[in-house]
Coordinates of C-alpha atoms and ligand atoms in Angstrom, one line a residue:
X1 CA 80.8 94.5 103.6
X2 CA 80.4 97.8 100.9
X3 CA 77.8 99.7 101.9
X4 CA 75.1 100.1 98.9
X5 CA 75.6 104.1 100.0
X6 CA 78.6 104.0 98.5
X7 CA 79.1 106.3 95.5
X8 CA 83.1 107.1 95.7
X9 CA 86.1 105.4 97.2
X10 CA 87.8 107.6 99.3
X11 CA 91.4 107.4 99.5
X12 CA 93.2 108.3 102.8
X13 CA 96.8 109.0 103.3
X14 CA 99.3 109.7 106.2
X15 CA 102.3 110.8 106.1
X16 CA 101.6 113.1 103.0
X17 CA 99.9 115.1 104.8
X18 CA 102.9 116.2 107.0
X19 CA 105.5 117.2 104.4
X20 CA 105.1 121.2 104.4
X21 CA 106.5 122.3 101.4
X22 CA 106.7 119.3 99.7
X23 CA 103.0 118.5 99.9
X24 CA 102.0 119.4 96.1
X25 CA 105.1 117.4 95.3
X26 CA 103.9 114.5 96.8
X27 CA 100.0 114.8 96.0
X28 CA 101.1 115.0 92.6
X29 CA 102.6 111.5 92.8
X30 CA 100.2 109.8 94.4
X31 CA 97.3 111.3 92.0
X32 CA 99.4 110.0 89.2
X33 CA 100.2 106.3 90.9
X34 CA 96.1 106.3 91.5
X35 CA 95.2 107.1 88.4
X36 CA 97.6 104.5 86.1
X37 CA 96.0 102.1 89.0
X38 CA 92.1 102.8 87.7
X39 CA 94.0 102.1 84.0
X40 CA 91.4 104.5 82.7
X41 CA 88.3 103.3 84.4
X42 CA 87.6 106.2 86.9
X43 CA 89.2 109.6 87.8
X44 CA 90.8 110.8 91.0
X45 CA 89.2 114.3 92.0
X46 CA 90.3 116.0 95.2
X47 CA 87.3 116.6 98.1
X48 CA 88.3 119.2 100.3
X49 CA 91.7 118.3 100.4
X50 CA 90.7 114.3 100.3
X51 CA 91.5 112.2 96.8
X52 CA 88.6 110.6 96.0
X53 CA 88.2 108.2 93.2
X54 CA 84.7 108.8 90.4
X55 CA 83.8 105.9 89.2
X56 CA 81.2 105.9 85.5
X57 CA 78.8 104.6 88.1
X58 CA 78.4 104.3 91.6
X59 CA 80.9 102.4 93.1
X60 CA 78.4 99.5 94.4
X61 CA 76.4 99.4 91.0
X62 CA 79.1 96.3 89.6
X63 CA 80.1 93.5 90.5
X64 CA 81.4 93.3 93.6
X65 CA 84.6 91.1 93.3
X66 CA 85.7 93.4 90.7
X67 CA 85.7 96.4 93.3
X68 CA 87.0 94.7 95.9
X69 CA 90.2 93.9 93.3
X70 CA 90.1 97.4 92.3
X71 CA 90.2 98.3 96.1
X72 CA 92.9 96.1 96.7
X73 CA 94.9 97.3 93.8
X74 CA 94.3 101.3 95.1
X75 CA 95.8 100.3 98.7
X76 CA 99.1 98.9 97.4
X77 CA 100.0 102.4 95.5
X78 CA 102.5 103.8 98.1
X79 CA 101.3 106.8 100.1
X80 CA 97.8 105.1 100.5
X81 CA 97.1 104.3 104.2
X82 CA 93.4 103.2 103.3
X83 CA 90.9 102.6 100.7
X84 CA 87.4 102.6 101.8
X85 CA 83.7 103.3 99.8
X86 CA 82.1 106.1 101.4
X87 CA 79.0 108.7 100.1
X88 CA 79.7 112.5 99.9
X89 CA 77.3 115.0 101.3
X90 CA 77.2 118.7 102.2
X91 CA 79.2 119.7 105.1
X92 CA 75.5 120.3 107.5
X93 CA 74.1 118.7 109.6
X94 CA 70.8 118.1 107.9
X95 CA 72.3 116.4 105.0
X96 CA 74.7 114.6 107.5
X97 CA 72.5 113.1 109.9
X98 CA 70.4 111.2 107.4
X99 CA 72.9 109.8 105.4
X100 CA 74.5 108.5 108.6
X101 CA 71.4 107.0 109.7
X102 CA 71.0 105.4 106.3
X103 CA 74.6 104.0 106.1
X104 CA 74.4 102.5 109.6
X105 CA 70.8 100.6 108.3
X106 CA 72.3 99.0 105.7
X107 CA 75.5 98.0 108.0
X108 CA 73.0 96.5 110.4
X109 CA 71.4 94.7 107.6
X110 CA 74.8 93.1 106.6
X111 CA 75.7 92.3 110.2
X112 CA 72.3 92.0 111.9
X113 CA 74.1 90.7 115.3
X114 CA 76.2 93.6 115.7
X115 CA 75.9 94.4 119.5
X116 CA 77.6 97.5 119.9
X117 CA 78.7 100.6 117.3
X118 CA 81.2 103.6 117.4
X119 CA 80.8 107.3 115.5
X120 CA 83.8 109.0 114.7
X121 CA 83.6 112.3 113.5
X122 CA 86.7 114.2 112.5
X123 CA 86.0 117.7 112.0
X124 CA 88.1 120.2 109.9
X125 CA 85.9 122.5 109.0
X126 CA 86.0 124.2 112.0
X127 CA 83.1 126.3 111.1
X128 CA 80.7 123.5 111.5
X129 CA 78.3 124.5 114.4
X130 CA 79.4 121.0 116.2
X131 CA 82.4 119.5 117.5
X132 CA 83.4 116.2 116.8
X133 CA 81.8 114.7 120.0
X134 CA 78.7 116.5 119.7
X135 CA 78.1 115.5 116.5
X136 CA 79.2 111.5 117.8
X137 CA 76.8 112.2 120.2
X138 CA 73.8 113.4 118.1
X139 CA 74.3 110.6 115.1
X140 CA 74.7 108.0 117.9
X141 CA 71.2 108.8 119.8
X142 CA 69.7 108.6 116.4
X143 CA 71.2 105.2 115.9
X144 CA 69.9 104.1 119.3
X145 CA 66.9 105.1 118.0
X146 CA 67.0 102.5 114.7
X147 CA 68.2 99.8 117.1
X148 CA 68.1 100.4 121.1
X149 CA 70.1 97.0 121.9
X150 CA 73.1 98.5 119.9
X151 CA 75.5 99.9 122.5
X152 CA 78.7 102.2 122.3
X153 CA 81.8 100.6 122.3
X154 CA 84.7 102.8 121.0
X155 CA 87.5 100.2 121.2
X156 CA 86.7 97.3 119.2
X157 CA 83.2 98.2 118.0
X158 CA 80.6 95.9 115.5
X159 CA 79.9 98.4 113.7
X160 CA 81.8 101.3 112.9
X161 CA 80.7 105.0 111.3
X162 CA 83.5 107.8 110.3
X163 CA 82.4 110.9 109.8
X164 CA 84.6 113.5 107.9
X165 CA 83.4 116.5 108.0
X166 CA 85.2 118.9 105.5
X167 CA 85.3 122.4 104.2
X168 CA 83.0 121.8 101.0
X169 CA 82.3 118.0 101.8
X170 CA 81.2 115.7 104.8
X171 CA 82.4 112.2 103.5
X172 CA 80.9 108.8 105.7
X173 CA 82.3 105.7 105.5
X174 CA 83.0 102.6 107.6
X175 CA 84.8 99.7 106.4
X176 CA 88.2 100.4 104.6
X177 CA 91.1 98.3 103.2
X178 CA 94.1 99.3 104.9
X179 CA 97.0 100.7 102.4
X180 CA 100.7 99.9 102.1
X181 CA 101.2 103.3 103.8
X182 CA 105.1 104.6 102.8
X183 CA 105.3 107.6 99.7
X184 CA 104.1 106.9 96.4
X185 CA 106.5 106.2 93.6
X186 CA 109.2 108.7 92.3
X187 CA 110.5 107.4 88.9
X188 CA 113.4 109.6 89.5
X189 CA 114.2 107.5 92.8
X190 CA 115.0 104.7 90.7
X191 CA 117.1 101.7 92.6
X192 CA 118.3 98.7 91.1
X193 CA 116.8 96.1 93.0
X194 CA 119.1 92.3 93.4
X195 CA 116.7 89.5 93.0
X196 CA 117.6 86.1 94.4
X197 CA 114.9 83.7 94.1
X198 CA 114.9 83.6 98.3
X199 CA 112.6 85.0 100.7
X200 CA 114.7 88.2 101.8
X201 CA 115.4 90.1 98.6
X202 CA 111.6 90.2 97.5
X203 CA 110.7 91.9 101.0
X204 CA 113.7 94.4 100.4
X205 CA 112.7 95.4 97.2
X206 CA 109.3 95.8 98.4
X207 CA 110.2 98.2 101.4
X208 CA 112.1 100.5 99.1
X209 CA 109.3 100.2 96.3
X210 CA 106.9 101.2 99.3
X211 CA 108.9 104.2 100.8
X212 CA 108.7 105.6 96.7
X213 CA 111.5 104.1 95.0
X214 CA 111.5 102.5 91.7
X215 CA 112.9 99.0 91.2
X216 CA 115.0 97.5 88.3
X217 CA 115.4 93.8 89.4
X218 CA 118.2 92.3 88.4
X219 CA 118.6 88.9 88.9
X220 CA 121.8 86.4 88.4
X221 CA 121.8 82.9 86.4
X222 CA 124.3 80.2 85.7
X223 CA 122.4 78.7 83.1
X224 CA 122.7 75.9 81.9
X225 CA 124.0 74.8 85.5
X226 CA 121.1 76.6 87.4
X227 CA 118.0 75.3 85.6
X228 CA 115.2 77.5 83.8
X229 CA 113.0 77.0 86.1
X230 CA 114.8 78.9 88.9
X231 CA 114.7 81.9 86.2
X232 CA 110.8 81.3 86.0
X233 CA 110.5 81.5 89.8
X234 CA 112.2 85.0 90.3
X235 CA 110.3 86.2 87.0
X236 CA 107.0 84.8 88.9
X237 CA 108.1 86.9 92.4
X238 CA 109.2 89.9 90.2
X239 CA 105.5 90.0 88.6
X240 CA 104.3 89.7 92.3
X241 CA 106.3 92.7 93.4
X242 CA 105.1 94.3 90.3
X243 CA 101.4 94.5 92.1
X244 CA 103.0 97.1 93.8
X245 CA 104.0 99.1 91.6
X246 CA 101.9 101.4 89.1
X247 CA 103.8 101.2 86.3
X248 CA 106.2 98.8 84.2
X249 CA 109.1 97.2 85.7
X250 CA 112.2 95.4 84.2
X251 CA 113.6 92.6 85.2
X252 CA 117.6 91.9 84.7
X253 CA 118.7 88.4 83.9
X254 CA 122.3 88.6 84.2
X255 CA 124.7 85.3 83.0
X256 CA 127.5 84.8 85.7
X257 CA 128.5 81.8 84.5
X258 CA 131.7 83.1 82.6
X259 CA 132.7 85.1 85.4
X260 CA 132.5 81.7 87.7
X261 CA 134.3 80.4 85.5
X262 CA 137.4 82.5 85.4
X263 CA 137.2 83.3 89.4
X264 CA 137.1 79.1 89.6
X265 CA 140.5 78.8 87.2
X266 CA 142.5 82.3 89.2
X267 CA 141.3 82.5 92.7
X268 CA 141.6 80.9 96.0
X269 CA 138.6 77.9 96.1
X270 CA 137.7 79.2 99.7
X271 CA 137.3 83.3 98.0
X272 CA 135.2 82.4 95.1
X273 CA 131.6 83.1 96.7
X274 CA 133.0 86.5 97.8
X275 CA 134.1 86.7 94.5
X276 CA 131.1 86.2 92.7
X277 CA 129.4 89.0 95.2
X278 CA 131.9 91.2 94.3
X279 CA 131.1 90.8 90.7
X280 CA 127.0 91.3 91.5
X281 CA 127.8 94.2 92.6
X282 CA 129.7 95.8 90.1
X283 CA 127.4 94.6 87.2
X284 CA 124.6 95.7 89.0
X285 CA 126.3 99.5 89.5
X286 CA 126.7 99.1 85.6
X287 CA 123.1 98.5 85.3
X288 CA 122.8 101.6 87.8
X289 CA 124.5 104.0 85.3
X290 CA 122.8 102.7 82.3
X291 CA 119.9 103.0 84.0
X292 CA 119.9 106.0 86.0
X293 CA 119.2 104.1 89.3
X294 CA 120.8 105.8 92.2
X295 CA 121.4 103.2 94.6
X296 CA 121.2 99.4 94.8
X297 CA 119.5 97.1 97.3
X298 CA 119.8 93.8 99.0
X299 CA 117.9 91.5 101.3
X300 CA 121.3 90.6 103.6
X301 CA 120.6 90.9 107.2
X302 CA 123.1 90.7 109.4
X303 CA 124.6 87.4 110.4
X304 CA 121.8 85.0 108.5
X305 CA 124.5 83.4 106.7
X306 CA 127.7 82.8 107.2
X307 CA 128.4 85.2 104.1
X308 CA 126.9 88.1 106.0
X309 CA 129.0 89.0 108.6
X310 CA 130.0 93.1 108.4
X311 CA 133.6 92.0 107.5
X312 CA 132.5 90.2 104.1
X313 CA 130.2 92.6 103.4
X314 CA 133.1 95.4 103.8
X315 CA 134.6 93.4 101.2
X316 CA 131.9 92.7 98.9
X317 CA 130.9 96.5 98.6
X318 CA 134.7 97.7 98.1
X319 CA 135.0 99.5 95.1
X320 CA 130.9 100.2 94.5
X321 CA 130.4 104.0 94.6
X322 CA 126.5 103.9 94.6
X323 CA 124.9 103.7 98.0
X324 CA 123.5 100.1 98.9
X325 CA 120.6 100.0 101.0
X326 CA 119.9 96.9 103.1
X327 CA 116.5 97.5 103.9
X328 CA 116.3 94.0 106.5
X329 CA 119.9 94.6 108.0
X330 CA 118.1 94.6 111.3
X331 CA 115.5 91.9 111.0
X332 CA 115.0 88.7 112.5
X333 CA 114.7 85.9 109.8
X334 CA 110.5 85.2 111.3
X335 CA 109.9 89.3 110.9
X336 CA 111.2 88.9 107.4
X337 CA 109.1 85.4 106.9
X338 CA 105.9 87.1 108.5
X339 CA 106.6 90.0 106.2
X340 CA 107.2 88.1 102.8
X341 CA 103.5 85.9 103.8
X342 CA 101.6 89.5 104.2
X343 CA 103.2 90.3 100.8
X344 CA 102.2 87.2 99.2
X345 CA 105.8 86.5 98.0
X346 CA 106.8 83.8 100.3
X347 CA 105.0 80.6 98.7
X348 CA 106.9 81.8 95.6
X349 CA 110.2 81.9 97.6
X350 CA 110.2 78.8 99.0
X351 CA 109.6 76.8 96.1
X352 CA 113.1 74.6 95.6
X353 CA 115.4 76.3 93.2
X354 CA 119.1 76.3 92.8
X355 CA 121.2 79.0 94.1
X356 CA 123.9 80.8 91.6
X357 CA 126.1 81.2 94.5
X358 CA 126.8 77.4 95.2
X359 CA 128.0 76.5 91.6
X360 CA 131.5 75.8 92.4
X361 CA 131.4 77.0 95.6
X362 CA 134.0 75.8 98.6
X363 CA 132.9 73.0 101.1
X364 CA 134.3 75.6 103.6
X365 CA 133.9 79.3 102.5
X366 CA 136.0 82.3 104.1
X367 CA 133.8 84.1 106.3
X368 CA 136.6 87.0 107.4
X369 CA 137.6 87.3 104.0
X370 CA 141.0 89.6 103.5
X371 CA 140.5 92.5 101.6
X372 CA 144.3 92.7 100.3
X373 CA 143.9 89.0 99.4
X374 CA 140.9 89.5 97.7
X375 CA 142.1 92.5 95.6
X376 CA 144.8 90.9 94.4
X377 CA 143.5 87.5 93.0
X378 CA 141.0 89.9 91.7
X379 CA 143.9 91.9 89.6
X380 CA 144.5 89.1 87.9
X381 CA 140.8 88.9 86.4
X382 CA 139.8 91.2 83.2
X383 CA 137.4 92.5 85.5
X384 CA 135.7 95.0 83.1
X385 CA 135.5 93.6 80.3
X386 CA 133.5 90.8 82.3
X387 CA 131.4 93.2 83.8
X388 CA 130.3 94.4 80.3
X389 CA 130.0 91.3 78.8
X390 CA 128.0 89.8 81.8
X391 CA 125.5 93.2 81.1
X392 CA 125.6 93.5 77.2
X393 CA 124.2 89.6 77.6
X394 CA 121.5 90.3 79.9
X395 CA 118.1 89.2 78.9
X396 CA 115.6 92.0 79.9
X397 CA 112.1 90.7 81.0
X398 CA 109.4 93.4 80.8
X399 CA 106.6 93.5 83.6
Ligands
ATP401 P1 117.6 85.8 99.7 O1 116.6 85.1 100.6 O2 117.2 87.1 99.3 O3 118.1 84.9 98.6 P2 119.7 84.9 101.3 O4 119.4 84.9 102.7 O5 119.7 83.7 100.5 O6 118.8 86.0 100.6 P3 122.3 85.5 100.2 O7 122.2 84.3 99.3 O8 123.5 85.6 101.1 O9 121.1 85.6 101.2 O10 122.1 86.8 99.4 C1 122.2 88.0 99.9 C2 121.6 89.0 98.9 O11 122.4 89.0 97.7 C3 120.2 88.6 98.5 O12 119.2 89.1 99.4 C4 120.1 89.3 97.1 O13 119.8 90.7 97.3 C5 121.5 89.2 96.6 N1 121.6 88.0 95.8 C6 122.1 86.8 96.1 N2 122.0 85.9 95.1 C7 121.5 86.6 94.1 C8 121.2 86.3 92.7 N3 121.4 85.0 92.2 N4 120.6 87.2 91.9 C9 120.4 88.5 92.4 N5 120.7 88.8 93.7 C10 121.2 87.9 94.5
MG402 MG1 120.0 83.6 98.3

């Protein structure tokens, strides 16, 4: 699968490219997720207007599990649409033509049934004598040449050859590891991120952590009722998440047990879930602030559970100033299941833990809960001072 032509790994982005003004903004990010990702063993250097990543030695010279991981690890930073090896020549067509020739030899080694093959030149350099199907056309005769049964097939193709063909640099590659696409990380975009140890919150905080924000989990416990091992399981998902992220996260572990307590001894049996989201949301605002997140996010979807109808959720996020994003509002429960396997969080998620919601929870919670009735049981609860205490005992979990 890597070509032994290799010498750099290209990095290819998307929508990057199409933000005017903000470009250099953006570039800058990326080039700084890319580089904590290669944790000092390469450099990113820019190609004609391409990141590429400089390895001490040629890409293909080490191991090649290694590479692949590093490859892997380059495709997750956010802004990446693709990670692929490729060689670097000079933007003619002497210096193109073999260095095709010789890529495609070594592909046909590696796959020596491939039947049929497809060029793809992209030219920017519009100074280049050909255009990108005449210079298809001339690589792919000389291919014919090095194997006449390999035929042309430019929709799903054996064997592939892209040809960039830049200002200073032609770059040639085939295979690539397709990226997480999205913007790369903004630490100034930071969002606090609640955790549950379920299947929908991990895919939420990933969708934000892929479109550039920065996450702060913060996850709820009733310990000693809701057992350590349900605090090991969201730690585990947490460090998961963290493979898509280049640098340090934190991880929240917030006691609600106190605050059950009191909303079990002063309010209604059938508000106390709402209750308890209520208070979620308010520690994890607090959290915002201290924190300087600007918004904080959830994995509800509309009408999962019974909890998540738009009426409870009106009442849960009465009283939160911050905006709360709810990346999977819209999202079938499979979507969010296929979504969570890609991710590699879902074998995690499933695992059997106990839920902080249910600890004293009605047989028969309120699904339309009343706002006015809500706000007043509520008045009766030293609701700050809970908040802060609920924050000041958080246990903070470096990843
Ligand atoms: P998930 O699969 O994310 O647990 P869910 O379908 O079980 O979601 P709920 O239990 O209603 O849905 O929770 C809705 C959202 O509230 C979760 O996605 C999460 O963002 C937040 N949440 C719920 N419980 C907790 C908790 N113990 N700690 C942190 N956040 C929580
Ligand atoms: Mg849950």
């Amino acid at each position: 699968m890597l070509n032994s032509k290799a010498t750099h790994l290209l990095i290819r982005h998307h929508e990057i490219a199409l933000k005017g003004k903000n470009r250099p903004e953006f570039e800058r990010r990326l080039k700084l997720s890319l580089t904590r990702c290669l944790n000092g063993k390469g450099s990113v250097v820019n190609v004609s207007g391409r990141f590429v990543i400089e390895l001490p030695t040629p890409v293909t010279s080490g191991s090649e599990a290694e590479l692949k991981k590093l490859i892997r690890r380059l495709a997750r930073v956010g802004g990446v649409s693709a990670v692929a090896p490729c060689s670097i020549v000079e933007p003619e067509l002497e210096k193109i033509q073999p260095e095709a020739v010789a890529w495609v030899q070594n592909e046909i080694g590696a796959d020596p049934n491939a039947k049929t093959f497809a060029i793809r030149t992209r030219r920017v350099n519009k100074n280049f004598p050909l255009n990108s199907m005449q210079t298809d056309a001339q690589i792919g005769t000389l291919i014919k040449k090095l194997k006449d049964t390999l035929s042309v097939d430019l929709k799903k193709p054996d064997l592939q050859l892209n040809v960039e063909v830049r200002h200073k640099h032609a770059l040639i590659y085939s295979w690539e590891q397709e990226g997480v696409y999205g913007l790369p990380m903004d630490v100034t975009q930071r969002v606090v991120c609640l955790l549950s140890g379920g299947i929908d919150s991990p895919v939420a905080s990933y969708e934000v952590m892929r479109r550039g924000c920065a996450p702060v989990f913060v996850h709820f416990h009733s310990k000693p009722y809701t057992s350590e091992a349900s605090i090991t399981k969201v730690t585990k998902l947490a460090s998961q998440l963290r493979n898509y992220s280049p640098y340090p996260l934190e991880l929240w572990l917030v006691p609600l047990l106190e605050i059950q307590k009191a909303v079990r001894d002063a309010c209604n049996e059938r508000h106390r879930t709402v209750h308890y989201r209520r208070f979620m949301m308010r520690i994890a605002q607090e959290i915002a602030v201290r924190r300087g997140a600007k918004a904080l996010v959830t994995g509800e979807a509309l009408g999962q559970v019974a909890s998540q109808t738009l009426t409870n959720m009106q009442v849960i996020e009465d009283g939160i100033e911050l905006p709360i994003l709810r990346p999977l509002i819209a999202l079938d429960k499979s979507h969010i299941v296929e979504k969570a396997k890609e991710l590699g969080t879902f074998e995690t998620s499933i695992e059997p833990h106990e839920d902080t919601c249910v600890l004293f929870a009605p047989q028969h919670p309120a699904t339309q809960a009343k706002l006015a009735a809500i706000r007043e049981e509520e008045g009766l609860l030293p609701c700050f001072d809970l908040v802060f205490a609920a924050v000041d005992s958080a246990e903070k979990v470096l990843l």
